[in-house]
Amino acid sequence: MMKQVTTALMAAIVTIAAVSEANAWTRNRTTTTWRGTSSLSASGSCANNSCSRSVTRTGPYGNTATRSGSVACDPASQSCTGSRTTTGPYGGTINRSGQVTW
């Protein structure tokens, strides 16, 4: 009986630790084709009703594009506001923003 309780307690602790770490993440990928190697590096996090992420892509010829964005929600006003900025490999930038209400 003690072993079952200890196992259940350890499983609960691991689950709680995993949930507390789930609000931040990173991803790194590399792909190789006949043209060369491309990579992707991304990270993001969520806290206090807002989330953000950032992505960098590098092509096989060294060109880099970045995208970063965030969204914040206010349950009291029943709305979320977000924005995103994308910068292409030649320096051009696109900014987007918007708001959603429910």
Backbone atoms as SQL, in Angstrom:
CREATE TABLE atoms (id INTEGER PRIMARY KEY, chain TEXT, resi INTEGER, resn TEXT, atom TEXT, x REAL, y REAL, z REAL);
INSERT INTO atoms VALUES
  (1, 'A', 1, 'MET', 'N', 0.819, -1.190, 0.000),
  (2, 'A', 1, 'MET', 'CA', 0.000, 0.000, 0.000),
  (3, 'A', 1, 'MET', 'C', 0.867, 1.261, 0.000),
  (4, 'A', 2, 'MET', 'N', 1.931, 1.262, 0.794),
  (5, 'A', 2, 'MET', 'CA', 2.818, 2.425, 0.880),
  (6, 'A', 2, 'MET', 'C', 3.478, 2.692, -0.464),
  (7, 'A', 3, 'LYS', 'N', 3.824, 1.618, -1.194),
  (8, 'A', 3, 'LYS', 'CA', 4.465, 1.788, -2.489),
  (9, 'A', 3, 'LYS', 'C', 3.502, 2.453, -3.477),
  (10, 'A', 4, 'GLN', 'N', 2.210, 2.097, -3.464),
  (11, 'A', 4, 'GLN', 'CA', 1.232, 2.699, -4.354),
  (12, 'A', 4, 'GLN', 'C', 1.036, 4.182, -4.046),
  (13, 'A', 5, 'VAL', 'N', 0.982, 4.532, -2.759),
  (14, 'A', 5, 'VAL', 'CA', 0.819, 5.928, -2.369),
  (15, 'A', 5, 'VAL', 'C', 2.035, 6.732, -2.787),
  (16, 'A', 6, 'THR', 'N', 3.235, 6.179, -2.571),
  (17, 'A', 6, 'THR', 'CA', 4.464, 6.875, -2.946),
  (18, 'A', 6, 'THR', 'C', 4.527, 7.066, -4.459),
  (19, 'A', 7, 'THR', 'N', 4.143, 6.038, -5.219),
  (20, 'A', 7, 'THR', 'CA', 4.155, 6.142, -6.679),
  (21, 'A', 7, 'THR', 'C', 3.154, 7.199, -7.151),
  (22, 'A', 8, 'ALA', 'N', 1.978, 7.214, -6.569),
  (23, 'A', 8, 'ALA', 'CA', 0.972, 8.209, -6.938),
  (24, 'A', 8, 'ALA', 'C', 1.437, 9.616, -6.598),
  (25, 'A', 9, 'LEU', 'N', 2.066, 9.784, -5.451),
  (26, 'A', 9, 'LEU', 'CA', 2.574, 11.090, -5.044),
  (27, 'A', 9, 'LEU', 'C', 3.673, 11.565, -5.986),
  (28, 'A', 10, 'MET', 'N', 4.574, 10.670, -6.360),
  (29, 'A', 10, 'MET', 'CA', 5.650, 11.042, -7.291),
  (30, 'A', 10, 'MET', 'C', 5.062, 11.420, -8.656),
  (31, 'A', 11, 'ALA', 'N', 4.047, 10.691, -9.119),
  (32, 'A', 11, 'ALA', 'CA', 3.414, 11.020, -10.402),
  (33, 'A', 11, 'ALA', 'C', 2.762, 12.396, -10.345),
  (34, 'A', 12, 'ALA', 'N', 2.133, 12.724, -9.221),
  (35, 'A', 12, 'ALA', 'CA', 1.511, 14.043, -9.070),
  (36, 'A', 12, 'ALA', 'C', 2.563, 15.146, -9.075),
  (37, 'A', 13, 'ILE', 'N', 3.682, 14.927, -8.412),
  (38, 'A', 13, 'ILE', 'CA', 4.755, 15.929, -8.374),
  (39, 'A', 13, 'ILE', 'C', 5.325, 16.155, -9.769),
  (40, 'A', 14, 'VAL', 'N', 5.549, 15.067, -10.520),
  (41, 'A', 14, 'VAL', 'CA', 6.072, 15.197, -11.877),
  (42, 'A', 14, 'VAL', 'C', 5.069, 15.939, -12.759),
  (43, 'A', 15, 'THR', 'N', 3.786, 15.649, -12.612),
  (44, 'A', 15, 'THR', 'CA', 2.756, 16.335, -13.397),
  (45, 'A', 15, 'THR', 'C', 2.727, 17.821, -13.087),
  (46, 'A', 16, 'ILE', 'N', 2.794, 18.190, -11.827),
  (47, 'A', 16, 'ILE', 'CA', 2.799, 19.606, -11.436),
  (48, 'A', 16, 'ILE', 'C', 4.035, 20.302, -11.982),
  (49, 'A', 17, 'ALA', 'N', 5.184, 19.641, -11.907),
  (50, 'A', 17, 'ALA', 'CA', 6.416, 20.237, -12.438),
  (51, 'A', 17, 'ALA', 'C', 6.300, 20.432, -13.943),
  (52, 'A', 18, 'ALA', 'N', 5.714, 19.461, -14.643),
  (53, 'A', 18, 'ALA', 'CA', 5.550, 19.585, -16.094),
  (54, 'A', 18, 'ALA', 'C', 4.605, 20.717, -16.447),
  (55, 'A', 19, 'VAL', 'N', 3.537, 20.892, -15.694),
  (56, 'A', 19, 'VAL', 'CA', 2.590, 21.976, -15.960),
  (57, 'A', 19, 'VAL', 'C', 3.245, 23.329, -15.735),
  (58, 'A', 20, 'SER', 'N', 4.054, 23.472, -14.703),
  (59, 'A', 20, 'SER', 'CA', 4.690, 24.761, -14.441),
  (60, 'A', 20, 'SER', 'C', 5.728, 25.098, -15.501),
  (61, 'A', 21, 'GLU', 'N', 6.313, 24.088, -16.147),
  (62, 'A', 21, 'GLU', 'CA', 7.293, 24.328, -17.201),
  (63, 'A', 21, 'GLU', 'C', 6.625, 24.489, -18.566),
  (64, 'A', 22, 'ALA', 'N', 5.357, 24.178, -18.679),
  (65, 'A', 22, 'ALA', 'CA', 4.689, 24.178, -19.972),
  (66, 'A', 22, 'ALA', 'C', 4.458, 25.572, -20.526),
  (67, 'A', 23, 'ASN', 'N', 4.636, 26.618, -19.755),
  (68, 'A', 23, 'ASN', 'CA', 4.356, 27.961, -20.248),
  (69, 'A', 23, 'ASN', 'C', 5.534, 28.595, -20.977),
  (70, 'A', 24, 'ALA', 'N', 6.653, 27.914, -21.064),
  (71, 'A', 24, 'ALA', 'CA', 7.790, 28.395, -21.853),
  (72, 'A', 24, 'ALA', 'C', 8.289, 27.241, -22.718),
  (73, 'A', 25, 'TRP', 'N', 8.678, 27.549, -23.950),
  (74, 'A', 25, 'TRP', 'CA', 9.120, 26.483, -24.843),
  (75, 'A', 25, 'TRP', 'C', 10.152, 26.995, -25.828),
  (76, 'A', 26, 'THR', 'N', 10.905, 26.075, -26.393),
  (77, 'A', 26, 'THR', 'CA', 11.860, 26.379, -27.458),
  (78, 'A', 26, 'THR', 'C', 11.818, 25.239, -28.468),
  (79, 'A', 27, 'ARG', 'N', 12.104, 25.561, -29.712),
  (80, 'A', 27, 'ARG', 'CA', 12.187, 24.568, -30.777),
  (81, 'A', 27, 'ARG', 'C', 13.366, 24.925, -31.658),
  (82, 'A', 28, 'ASN', 'N', 14.131, 23.924, -32.024),
  (83, 'A', 28, 'ASN', 'CA', 15.243, 24.110, -32.948),
  (84, 'A', 28, 'ASN', 'C', 15.210, 22.965, -33.953),
  (85, 'A', 29, 'ARG', 'N', 15.234, 23.298, -35.229),
  (86, 'A', 29, 'ARG', 'CA', 15.182, 22.289, -36.278),
  (87, 'A', 29, 'ARG', 'C', 16.202, 22.624, -37.354),
  (88, 'A', 30, 'THR', 'N', 16.749, 21.575, -37.947),
  (89, 'A', 30, 'THR', 'CA', 17.659, 21.728, -39.074),
  (90, 'A', 30, 'THR', 'C', 17.212, 20.767, -40.168),
  (91, 'A', 31, 'THR', 'N', 17.163, 21.258, -41.395),
  (92, 'A', 31, 'THR', 'CA', 16.790, 20.430, -42.530),
  (93, 'A', 31, 'THR', 'C', 17.860, 20.554, -43.593),
  (94, 'A', 32, 'THR', 'N', 18.300, 19.426, -44.126),
  (95, 'A', 32, 'THR', 'CA', 19.310, 19.430, -45.178),
  (96, 'A', 32, 'THR', 'C', 18.711, 18.831, -46.448),
  (97, 'A', 33, 'THR', 'N', 18.840, 19.584, -47.539),
  (98, 'A', 33, 'THR', 'CA', 18.380, 19.118, -48.847),
  (99, 'A', 33, 'THR', 'C', 19.534, 19.268, -49.831),
  (100, 'A', 34, 'TRP', 'N', 19.268, 18.992, -51.095),
  (101, 'A', 34, 'TRP', 'CA', 20.306, 19.139, -52.105),
  (102, 'A', 34, 'TRP', 'C', 20.747, 20.590, -52.267),
  (103, 'A', 35, 'ARG', 'N', 19.903, 21.551, -51.817),
  (104, 'A', 35, 'ARG', 'CA', 20.256, 22.970, -51.904),
  (105, 'A', 35, 'ARG', 'C', 21.144, 23.434, -50.758),
  (106, 'A', 36, 'GLY', 'N', 21.130, 22.704, -49.665),
  (107, 'A', 36, 'GLY', 'CA', 21.915, 23.099, -48.496),
  (108, 'A', 36, 'GLY', 'C', 21.133, 22.881, -47.216),
  (109, 'A', 37, 'THR', 'N', 21.567, 23.506, -46.155),
  (110, 'A', 37, 'THR', 'CA', 20.962, 23.324, -44.837),
  (111, 'A', 37, 'THR', 'C', 20.176, 24.565, -44.433),
  (112, 'A', 38, 'SER', 'N', 18.957, 24.344, -43.966),
  (113, 'A', 38, 'SER', 'CA', 18.103, 25.406, -43.446),
  (114, 'A', 38, 'SER', 'C', 17.871, 25.131, -41.965),
  (115, 'A', 39, 'SER', 'N', 17.644, 26.196, -41.209),
  (116, 'A', 39, 'SER', 'CA', 17.402, 26.001, -39.777),
  (117, 'A', 39, 'SER', 'C', 16.248, 26.873, -39.309),
  (118, 'A', 40, 'LEU', 'N', 15.650, 26.435, -38.216),
  (119, 'A', 40, 'LEU', 'CA', 14.565, 27.157, -37.584),
  (120, 'A', 40, 'LEU', 'C', 14.839, 27.160, -36.094),
  (121, 'A', 41, 'SER', 'N', 14.721, 28.315, -35.502),
  (122, 'A', 41, 'SER', 'CA', 14.867, 28.455, -34.056),
  (123, 'A', 41, 'SER', 'C', 13.674, 29.259, -33.556),
  (124, 'A', 42, 'ALA', 'N', 12.939, 28.694, -32.604),
  (125, 'A', 42, 'ALA', 'CA', 11.735, 29.374, -32.114),
  (126, 'A', 42, 'ALA', 'C', 11.661, 29.259, -30.601),
  (127, 'A', 43, 'SER', 'N', 11.068, 30.261, -29.982),
  (128, 'A', 43, 'SER', 'CA', 10.840, 30.225, -28.539),
  (129, 'A', 43, 'SER', 'C', 9.589, 31.016, -28.224),
  (130, 'A', 44, 'GLY', 'N', 8.991, 30.700, -27.102),
  (131, 'A', 44, 'GLY', 'CA', 7.789, 31.404, -26.701),
  (132, 'A', 44, 'GLY', 'C', 7.487, 31.171, -25.239),
  (133, 'A', 45, 'SER', 'N', 6.565, 31.959, -24.731),
  (134, 'A', 45, 'SER', 'CA', 6.166, 31.805, -23.332),
  (135, 'A', 45, 'SER', 'C', 4.795, 32.435, -23.124),
  (136, 'A', 46, 'CYS', 'N', 4.150, 31.996, -22.060),
  (137, 'A', 46, 'CYS', 'CA', 2.855, 32.545, -21.669),
  (138, 'A', 46, 'CYS', 'C', 2.851, 32.811, -20.172),
  (139, 'A', 47, 'ALA', 'N', 2.276, 33.921, -19.775),
  (140, 'A', 47, 'ALA', 'CA', 2.128, 34.258, -18.355),
  (141, 'A', 47, 'ALA', 'C', 1.120, 35.385, -18.226),
  (142, 'A', 48, 'ASN', 'N', 0.315, 35.334, -17.197),
  (143, 'A', 48, 'ASN', 'CA', -0.617, 36.423, -16.872),
  (144, 'A', 48, 'ASN', 'C', -1.481, 36.852, -18.049),
  (145, 'A', 49, 'ASN', 'N', -2.126, 35.904, -18.701),
  (146, 'A', 49, 'ASN', 'CA', -3.039, 36.168, -19.813),
  (147, 'A', 49, 'ASN', 'C', -2.372, 36.745, -21.052),
  (148, 'A', 50, 'SER', 'N', -1.072, 36.543, -21.206),
  (149, 'A', 50, 'SER', 'CA', -0.419, 36.992, -22.429),
  (150, 'A', 50, 'SER', 'C', 0.614, 35.958, -22.874),
  (151, 'A', 51, 'CYS', 'N', 0.802, 35.877, -24.180),
  (152, 'A', 51, 'CYS', 'CA', 1.764, 34.943, -24.764),
  (153, 'A', 51, 'CYS', 'C', 2.605, 35.676, -25.790),
  (154, 'A', 52, 'SER', 'N', 3.825, 35.209, -25.977),
  (155, 'A', 52, 'SER', 'CA', 4.692, 35.772, -27.002),
  (156, 'A', 52, 'SER', 'C', 5.523, 34.663, -27.616),
  (157, 'A', 53, 'ARG', 'N', 5.973, 34.907, -28.843),
  (158, 'A', 53, 'ARG', 'CA', 6.860, 33.947, -29.487),
  (159, 'A', 53, 'ARG', 'C', 7.771, 34.671, -30.456),
  (160, 'A', 54, 'SER', 'N', 8.886, 34.035, -30.740),
  (161, 'A', 54, 'SER', 'CA', 9.862, 34.587, -31.657),
  (162, 'A', 54, 'SER', 'C', 10.415, 33.442, -32.503),
  (163, 'A', 55, 'VAL', 'N', 10.517, 33.662, -33.817),
  (164, 'A', 55, 'VAL', 'CA', 10.987, 32.627, -34.729),
  (165, 'A', 55, 'VAL', 'C', 12.051, 33.220, -35.647),
  (166, 'A', 56, 'THR', 'N', 13.126, 32.486, -35.842),
  (167, 'A', 56, 'THR', 'CA', 14.163, 32.874, -36.796),
  (168, 'A', 56, 'THR', 'C', 14.381, 31.711, -37.763),
  (169, 'A', 57, 'ARG', 'N', 14.293, 31.998, -39.053),
  (170, 'A', 57, 'ARG', 'CA', 14.526, 30.983, -40.080),
  (171, 'A', 57, 'ARG', 'C', 15.730, 31.414, -40.900),
  (172, 'A', 58, 'THR', 'N', 16.633, 30.481, -41.114),
  (173, 'A', 58, 'THR', 'CA', 17.808, 30.736, -41.941),
  (174, 'A', 58, 'THR', 'C', 17.790, 29.763, -43.103),
  (175, 'A', 59, 'GLY', 'N', 17.847, 30.293, -44.306),
  (176, 'A', 59, 'GLY', 'CA', 17.798, 29.466, -45.502),
  (177, 'A', 59, 'GLY', 'C', 19.142, 28.863, -45.848),
  (178, 'A', 60, 'PRO', 'N', 19.177, 28.023, -46.872),
  (179, 'A', 60, 'PRO', 'CA', 20.408, 27.329, -47.242),
  (180, 'A', 60, 'PRO', 'C', 21.508, 28.249, -47.767),
  (181, 'A', 61, 'TYR', 'N', 21.133, 29.461, -48.168),
  (182, 'A', 61, 'TYR', 'CA', 22.134, 30.404, -48.665),
  (183, 'A', 61, 'TYR', 'C', 22.462, 31.481, -47.647),
  (184, 'A', 62, 'GLY', 'N', 22.018, 31.287, -46.400),
  (185, 'A', 62, 'GLY', 'CA', 22.359, 32.218, -45.332),
  (186, 'A', 62, 'GLY', 'C', 21.372, 33.346, -45.117),
  (187, 'A', 63, 'ASN', 'N', 20.333, 33.441, -45.931),
  (188, 'A', 63, 'ASN', 'CA', 19.323, 34.489, -45.742),
  (189, 'A', 63, 'ASN', 'C', 18.504, 34.185, -44.489),
  (190, 'A', 64, 'THR', 'N', 18.214, 35.218, -43.706),
  (191, 'A', 64, 'THR', 'CA', 17.493, 35.044, -42.449),
  (192, 'A', 64, 'THR', 'C', 16.216, 35.874, -42.438),
  (193, 'A', 65, 'ALA', 'N', 15.151, 35.266, -41.957),
  (194, 'A', 65, 'ALA', 'CA', 13.879, 35.964, -41.760),
  (195, 'A', 65, 'ALA', 'C', 13.461, 35.757, -40.308),
  (196, 'A', 66, 'THR', 'N', 12.897, 36.785, -39.705),
  (197, 'A', 66, 'THR', 'CA', 12.468, 36.684, -38.308),
  (198, 'A', 66, 'THR', 'C', 10.999, 37.076, -38.192),
  (199, 'A', 67, 'ARG', 'N', 10.352, 36.508, -37.189),
  (200, 'A', 67, 'ARG', 'CA', 8.966, 36.861, -36.888),
  (201, 'A', 67, 'ARG', 'C', 8.814, 36.841, -35.381),
  (202, 'A', 68, 'SER', 'N', 8.265, 37.905, -34.833),
  (203, 'A', 68, 'SER', 'CA', 7.994, 37.937, -33.399),
  (204, 'A', 68, 'SER', 'C', 6.604, 38.518, -33.188),
  (205, 'A', 69, 'GLY', 'N', 5.941, 38.018, -32.176),
  (206, 'A', 69, 'GLY', 'CA', 4.598, 38.491, -31.922),
  (207, 'A', 69, 'GLY', 'C', 4.166, 38.224, -30.502),
  (208, 'A', 70, 'SER', 'N', 3.081, 38.865, -30.140),
  (209, 'A', 70, 'SER', 'CA', 2.540, 38.672, -28.798),
  (210, 'A', 70, 'SER', 'C', 1.036, 38.908, -28.829),
  (211, 'A', 71, 'VAL', 'N', 0.373, 38.323, -27.842),
  (212, 'A', 71, 'VAL', 'CA', -1.062, 38.526, -27.674),
  (213, 'A', 71, 'VAL', 'C', -1.340, 38.639, -26.185),
  (214, 'A', 72, 'ALA', 'N', -2.213, 39.555, -25.825),
  (215, 'A', 72, 'ALA', 'CA', -2.601, 39.750, -24.426),
  (216, 'A', 72, 'ALA', 'C', -4.115, 39.780, -24.346),
  (217, 'A', 73, 'CYS', 'N', -4.658, 39.034, -23.416),
  (218, 'A', 73, 'CYS', 'CA', -6.113, 38.968, -23.256),
  (219, 'A', 73, 'CYS', 'C', -6.518, 39.551, -21.912),
  (220, 'A', 74, 'ASP', 'N', -7.652, 40.227, -21.928),
  (221, 'A', 74, 'ASP', 'CA', -8.224, 40.795, -20.714),
  (222, 'A', 74, 'ASP', 'C', -9.624, 40.211, -20.529),
  (223, 'A', 75, 'PRO', 'N', -9.764, 39.197, -19.670),
  (224, 'A', 75, 'PRO', 'CA', -11.072, 38.580, -19.483),
  (225, 'A', 75, 'PRO', 'C', -12.135, 39.570, -18.997),
  (226, 'A', 76, 'ALA', 'N', -11.750, 40.586, -18.254),
  (227, 'A', 76, 'ALA', 'CA', -12.717, 41.550, -17.745),
  (228, 'A', 76, 'ALA', 'C', -13.387, 42.332, -18.875),
  (229, 'A', 77, 'SER', 'N', -12.604, 42.713, -19.868),
  (230, 'A', 77, 'SER', 'CA', -13.183, 43.445, -21.003),
  (231, 'A', 77, 'SER', 'C', -13.519, 42.518, -22.163),
  (232, 'A', 78, 'GLN', 'N', -13.290, 41.236, -21.987),
  (233, 'A', 78, 'GLN', 'CA', -13.562, 40.219, -22.999),
  (234, 'A', 78, 'GLN', 'C', -12.917, 40.563, -24.338),
  (235, 'A', 79, 'SER', 'N', -11.620, 40.834, -24.288),
  (236, 'A', 79, 'SER', 'CA', -10.912, 41.156, -25.521),
  (237, 'A', 79, 'SER', 'C', -9.466, 40.655, -25.463),
  (238, 'A', 80, 'CYS', 'N', -8.925, 40.432, -26.653),
  (239, 'A', 80, 'CYS', 'CA', -7.510, 40.077, -26.811),
  (240, 'A', 80, 'CYS', 'C', -6.916, 41.001, -27.861),
  (241, 'A', 81, 'THR', 'N', -5.723, 41.471, -27.620),
  (242, 'A', 81, 'THR', 'CA', -5.011, 42.343, -28.543),
  (243, 'A', 81, 'THR', 'C', -3.683, 41.692, -28.885),
  (244, 'A', 82, 'GLY', 'N', -3.350, 41.686, -30.166),
  (245, 'A', 82, 'GLY', 'CA', -2.104, 41.056, -30.586),
  (246, 'A', 82, 'GLY', 'C', -1.383, 41.870, -31.634),
  (247, 'A', 83, 'SER', 'N', -0.091, 41.608, -31.759),
  (248, 'A', 83, 'SER', 'CA', 0.714, 42.246, -32.798),
  (249, 'A', 83, 'SER', 'C', 1.810, 41.286, -33.235),
  (250, 'A', 84, 'ARG', 'N', 2.271, 41.496, -34.466),
  (251, 'A', 84, 'ARG', 'CA', 3.321, 40.649, -35.016),
  (252, 'A', 84, 'ARG', 'C', 4.180, 41.473, -35.957),
  (253, 'A', 85, 'THR', 'N', 5.474, 41.232, -35.921),
  (254, 'A', 85, 'THR', 'CA', 6.416, 41.896, -36.815),
  (255, 'A', 85, 'THR', 'C', 7.205, 40.822, -37.552),
  (256, 'A', 86, 'THR', 'N', 7.252, 40.937, -38.873),
  (257, 'A', 86, 'THR', 'CA', 8.017, 40.011, -39.700),
  (258, 'A', 86, 'THR', 'C', 9.061, 40.812, -40.460),
  (259, 'A', 87, 'THR', 'N', 10.293, 40.358, -40.396),
  (260, 'A', 87, 'THR', 'CA', 11.384, 40.987, -41.135),
  (261, 'A', 87, 'THR', 'C', 11.947, 39.962, -42.112),
  (262, 'A', 88, 'GLY', 'N', 11.937, 40.294, -43.386),
  (263, 'A', 88, 'GLY', 'CA', 12.392, 39.377, -44.422),
  (264, 'A', 88, 'GLY', 'C', 13.899, 39.348, -44.560),
  (265, 'A', 89, 'PRO', 'N', 14.392, 38.506, -45.438),
  (266, 'A', 89, 'PRO', 'CA', 15.834, 38.329, -45.593),
  (267, 'A', 89, 'PRO', 'C', 16.560, 39.541, -46.161),
  (268, 'A', 90, 'TYR', 'N', 15.821, 40.469, -46.769),
  (269, 'A', 90, 'TYR', 'CA', 16.455, 41.658, -47.328),
  (270, 'A', 90, 'TYR', 'C', 16.142, 42.914, -46.538),
  (271, 'A', 91, 'GLY', 'N', 15.607, 42.738, -45.316),
  (272, 'A', 91, 'GLY', 'CA', 15.378, 43.866, -44.414),
  (273, 'A', 91, 'GLY', 'C', 14.000, 44.484, -44.440),
  (274, 'A', 92, 'GLY', 'N', 13.140, 44.069, -45.347),
  (275, 'A', 92, 'GLY', 'CA', 11.781, 44.596, -45.375),
  (276, 'A', 92, 'GLY', 'C', 11.004, 44.128, -44.145),
  (277, 'A', 93, 'THR', 'N', 10.163, 45.003, -43.620),
  (278, 'A', 93, 'THR', 'CA', 9.425, 44.695, -42.397),
  (279, 'A', 93, 'THR', 'C', 7.932, 44.868, -42.609),
  (280, 'A', 94, 'ILE', 'N', 7.170, 43.930, -42.052),
  (281, 'A', 94, 'ILE', 'CA', 5.712, 44.016, -42.065),
  (282, 'A', 94, 'ILE', 'C', 5.240, 43.974, -40.623),
  (283, 'A', 95, 'ASN', 'N', 4.414, 44.940, -40.239),
  (284, 'A', 95, 'ASN', 'CA', 3.826, 44.984, -38.898),
  (285, 'A', 95, 'ASN', 'C', 2.326, 44.746, -39.012),
  (286, 'A', 96, 'ARG', 'N', 1.816, 43.872, -38.150),
  (287, 'A', 96, 'ARG', 'CA', 0.375, 43.602, -38.123),
  (288, 'A', 96, 'ARG', 'C', -0.101, 43.693, -36.689),
  (289, 'A', 97, 'SER', 'N', -1.332, 44.120, -36.517),
  (290, 'A', 97, 'SER', 'CA', -1.920, 44.142, -35.178),
  (291, 'A', 97, 'SER', 'C', -3.425, 44.016, -35.307),
  (292, 'A', 98, 'GLY', 'N', -4.046, 43.586, -34.232),
  (293, 'A', 98, 'GLY', 'CA', -5.483, 43.442, -34.268),
  (294, 'A', 98, 'GLY', 'C', -6.055, 43.202, -32.892),
  (295, 'A', 99, 'GLN', 'N', -7.374, 43.258, -32.805),
  (296, 'A', 99, 'GLN', 'CA', -8.065, 43.051, -31.547),
  (297, 'A', 99, 'GLN', 'C', -9.293, 42.190, -31.797),
  (298, 'A', 100, 'VAL', 'N', -9.548, 41.293, -30.862),
  (299, 'A', 100, 'VAL', 'CA', -10.706, 40.415, -30.943),
  (300, 'A', 100, 'VAL', 'C', -11.503, 40.592, -29.657),
  (301, 'A', 101, 'THR', 'N', -12.799, 40.720, -29.789),
  (302, 'A', 101, 'THR', 'CA', -13.670, 40.758, -28.609),
  (303, 'A', 101, 'THR', 'C', -14.673, 39.636, -28.704),
  (304, 'A', 102, 'TRP', 'N', -15.126, 39.177, -27.574),
  (305, 'A', 102, 'TRP', 'CA', -16.130, 38.109, -27.570),
  (306, 'A', 102, 'TRP', 'C', -17.278, 38.441, -26.669);
